[in-house]
Coordinates of C-alpha atoms in Angstrom, one line a residue:
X211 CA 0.0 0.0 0.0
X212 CA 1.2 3.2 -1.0
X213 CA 1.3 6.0 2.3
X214 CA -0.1 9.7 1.8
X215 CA 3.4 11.0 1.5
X216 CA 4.3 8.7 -1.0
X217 CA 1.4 9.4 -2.8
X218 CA 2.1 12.9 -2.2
X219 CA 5.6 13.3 -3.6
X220 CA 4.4 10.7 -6.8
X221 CA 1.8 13.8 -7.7
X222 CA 4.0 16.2 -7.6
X223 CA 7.1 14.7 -9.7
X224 CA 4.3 13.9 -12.0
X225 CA 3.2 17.4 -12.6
X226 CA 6.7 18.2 -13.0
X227 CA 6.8 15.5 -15.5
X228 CA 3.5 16.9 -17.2
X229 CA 4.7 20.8 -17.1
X230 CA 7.7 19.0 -18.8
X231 CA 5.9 17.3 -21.7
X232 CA 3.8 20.2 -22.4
X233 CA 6.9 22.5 -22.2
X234 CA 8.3 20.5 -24.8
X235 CA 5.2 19.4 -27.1
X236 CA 4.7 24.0 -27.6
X237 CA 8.6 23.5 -28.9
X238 CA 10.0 25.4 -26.1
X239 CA 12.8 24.3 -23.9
X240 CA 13.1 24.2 -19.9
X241 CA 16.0 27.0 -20.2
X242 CA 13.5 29.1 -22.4
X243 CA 10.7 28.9 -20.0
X244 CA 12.9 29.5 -16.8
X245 CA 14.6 32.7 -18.3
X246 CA 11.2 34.1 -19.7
X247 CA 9.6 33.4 -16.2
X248 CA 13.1 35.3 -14.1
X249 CA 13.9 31.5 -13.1
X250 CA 17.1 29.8 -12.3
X251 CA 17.5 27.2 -14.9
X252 CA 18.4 24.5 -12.1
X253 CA 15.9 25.3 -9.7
X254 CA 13.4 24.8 -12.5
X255 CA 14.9 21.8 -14.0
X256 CA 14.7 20.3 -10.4
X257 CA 11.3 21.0 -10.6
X258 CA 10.1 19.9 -14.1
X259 CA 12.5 16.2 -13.1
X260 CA 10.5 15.8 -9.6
X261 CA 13.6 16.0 -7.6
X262 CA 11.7 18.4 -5.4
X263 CA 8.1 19.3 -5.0
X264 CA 7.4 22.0 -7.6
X265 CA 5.0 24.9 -6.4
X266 CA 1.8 25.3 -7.5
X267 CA 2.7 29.1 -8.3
X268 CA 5.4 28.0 -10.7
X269 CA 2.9 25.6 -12.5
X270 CA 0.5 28.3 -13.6
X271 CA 3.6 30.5 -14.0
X272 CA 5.5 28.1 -17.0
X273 CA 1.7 27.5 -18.2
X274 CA 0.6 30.9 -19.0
X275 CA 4.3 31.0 -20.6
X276 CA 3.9 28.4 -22.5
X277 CA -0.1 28.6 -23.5
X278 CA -1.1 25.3 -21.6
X279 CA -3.6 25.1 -19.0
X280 CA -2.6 24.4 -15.6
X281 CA -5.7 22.6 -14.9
X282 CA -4.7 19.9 -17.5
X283 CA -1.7 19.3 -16.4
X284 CA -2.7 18.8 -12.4
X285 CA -5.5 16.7 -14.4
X286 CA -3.5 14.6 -16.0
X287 CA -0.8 14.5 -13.3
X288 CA -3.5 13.1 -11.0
X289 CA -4.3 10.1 -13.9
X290 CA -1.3 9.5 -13.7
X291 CA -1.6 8.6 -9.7
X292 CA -4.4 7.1 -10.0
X293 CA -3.2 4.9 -12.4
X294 CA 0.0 3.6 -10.7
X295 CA -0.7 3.7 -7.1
X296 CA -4.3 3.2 -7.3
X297 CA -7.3 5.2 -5.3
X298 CA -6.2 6.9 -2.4
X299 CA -6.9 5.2 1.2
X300 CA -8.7 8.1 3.2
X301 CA -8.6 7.8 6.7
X302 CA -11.2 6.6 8.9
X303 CA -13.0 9.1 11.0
X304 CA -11.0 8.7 14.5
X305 CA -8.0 9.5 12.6
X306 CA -9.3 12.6 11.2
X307 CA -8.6 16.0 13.3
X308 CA -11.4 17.2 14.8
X309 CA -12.9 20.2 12.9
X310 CA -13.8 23.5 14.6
X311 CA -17.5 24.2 12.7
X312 CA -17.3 27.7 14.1
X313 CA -14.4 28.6 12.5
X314 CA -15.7 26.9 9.5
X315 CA -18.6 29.2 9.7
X316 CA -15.8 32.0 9.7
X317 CA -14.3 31.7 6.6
X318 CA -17.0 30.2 4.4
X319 CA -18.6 34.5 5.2
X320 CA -15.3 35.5 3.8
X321 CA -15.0 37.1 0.3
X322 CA -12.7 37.1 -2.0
X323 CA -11.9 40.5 -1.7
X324 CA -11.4 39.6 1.9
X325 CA -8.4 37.4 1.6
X326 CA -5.7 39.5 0.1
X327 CA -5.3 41.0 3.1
X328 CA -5.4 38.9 5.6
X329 CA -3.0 36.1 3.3
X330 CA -0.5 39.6 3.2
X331 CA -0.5 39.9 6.8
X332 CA -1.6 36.4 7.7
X333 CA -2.7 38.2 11.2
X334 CA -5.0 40.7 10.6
X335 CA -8.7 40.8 12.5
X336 CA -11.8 42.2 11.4
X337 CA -11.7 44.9 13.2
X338 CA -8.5 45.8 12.5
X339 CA -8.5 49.4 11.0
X340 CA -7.7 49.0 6.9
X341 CA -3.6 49.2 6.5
X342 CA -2.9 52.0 3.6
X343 CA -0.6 50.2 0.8

């Protein structure tokens, strides 16, 4: 049986292995992308081989480079899972943490518009006054 960070780190070199298909399927190469995207060429090679975990910001980064669609690559990364270390195993309930409903409530009433600012500052309360930027 395959453990959630094995499954884990499998996804993840296989969207690096995707991004890298579809980086070279458009005829570009990973040096292109990196130095049109302000990239060091190694760090993004490390990425696109699966050495390391490649960020999610970086994906939709090389795909609106390249004219791919990000959401087709995590797709078809997650196929790709699927298809060599079968359906995930989720846990059963007494494993699972226990979930705070009230907080739940909390950020299910926020907006959009809402969480710029409190991802910037990562502590900012409601009634904080508005920070000038």
């Amino acid at each position: 049986m395959t453990t959630n960070p094995q499954r884990s780190a499998a996804f993840a070199r296989f969207v690096g292995l995707e991004l890298k298909g579809a980086i070279t399927a458009r005829a570009f190469t990973a040096k292109q992308v990196a130095v049109l995207m302000g990239r060091a060429e190694a760090n993004f090679n490390r990425w696109l081989n699966g050495r390391v975990g490649i960020p999610l910001a970086v994906v939709c980064e090389a795909c609106e480079v390249i004219g791919a669609n990000p959401a087709v690559i995590v797709q078809n990364a997650y196929d790709r899972l699927l298809a060599e270390h079968g359906s995930p195993q989720p846990a059963h309930r007494g494993d699972a943490p226990v979930v705070d409903e009230e907080q739940n409530d909390a950020v299910d009433g926020l907006s959009v518009t809402d969480l710029p600012h409190a991802a910037k500052r990562g502590r900012r309360r409601v009634d904080d006054p508005p920070h000038a930027e």
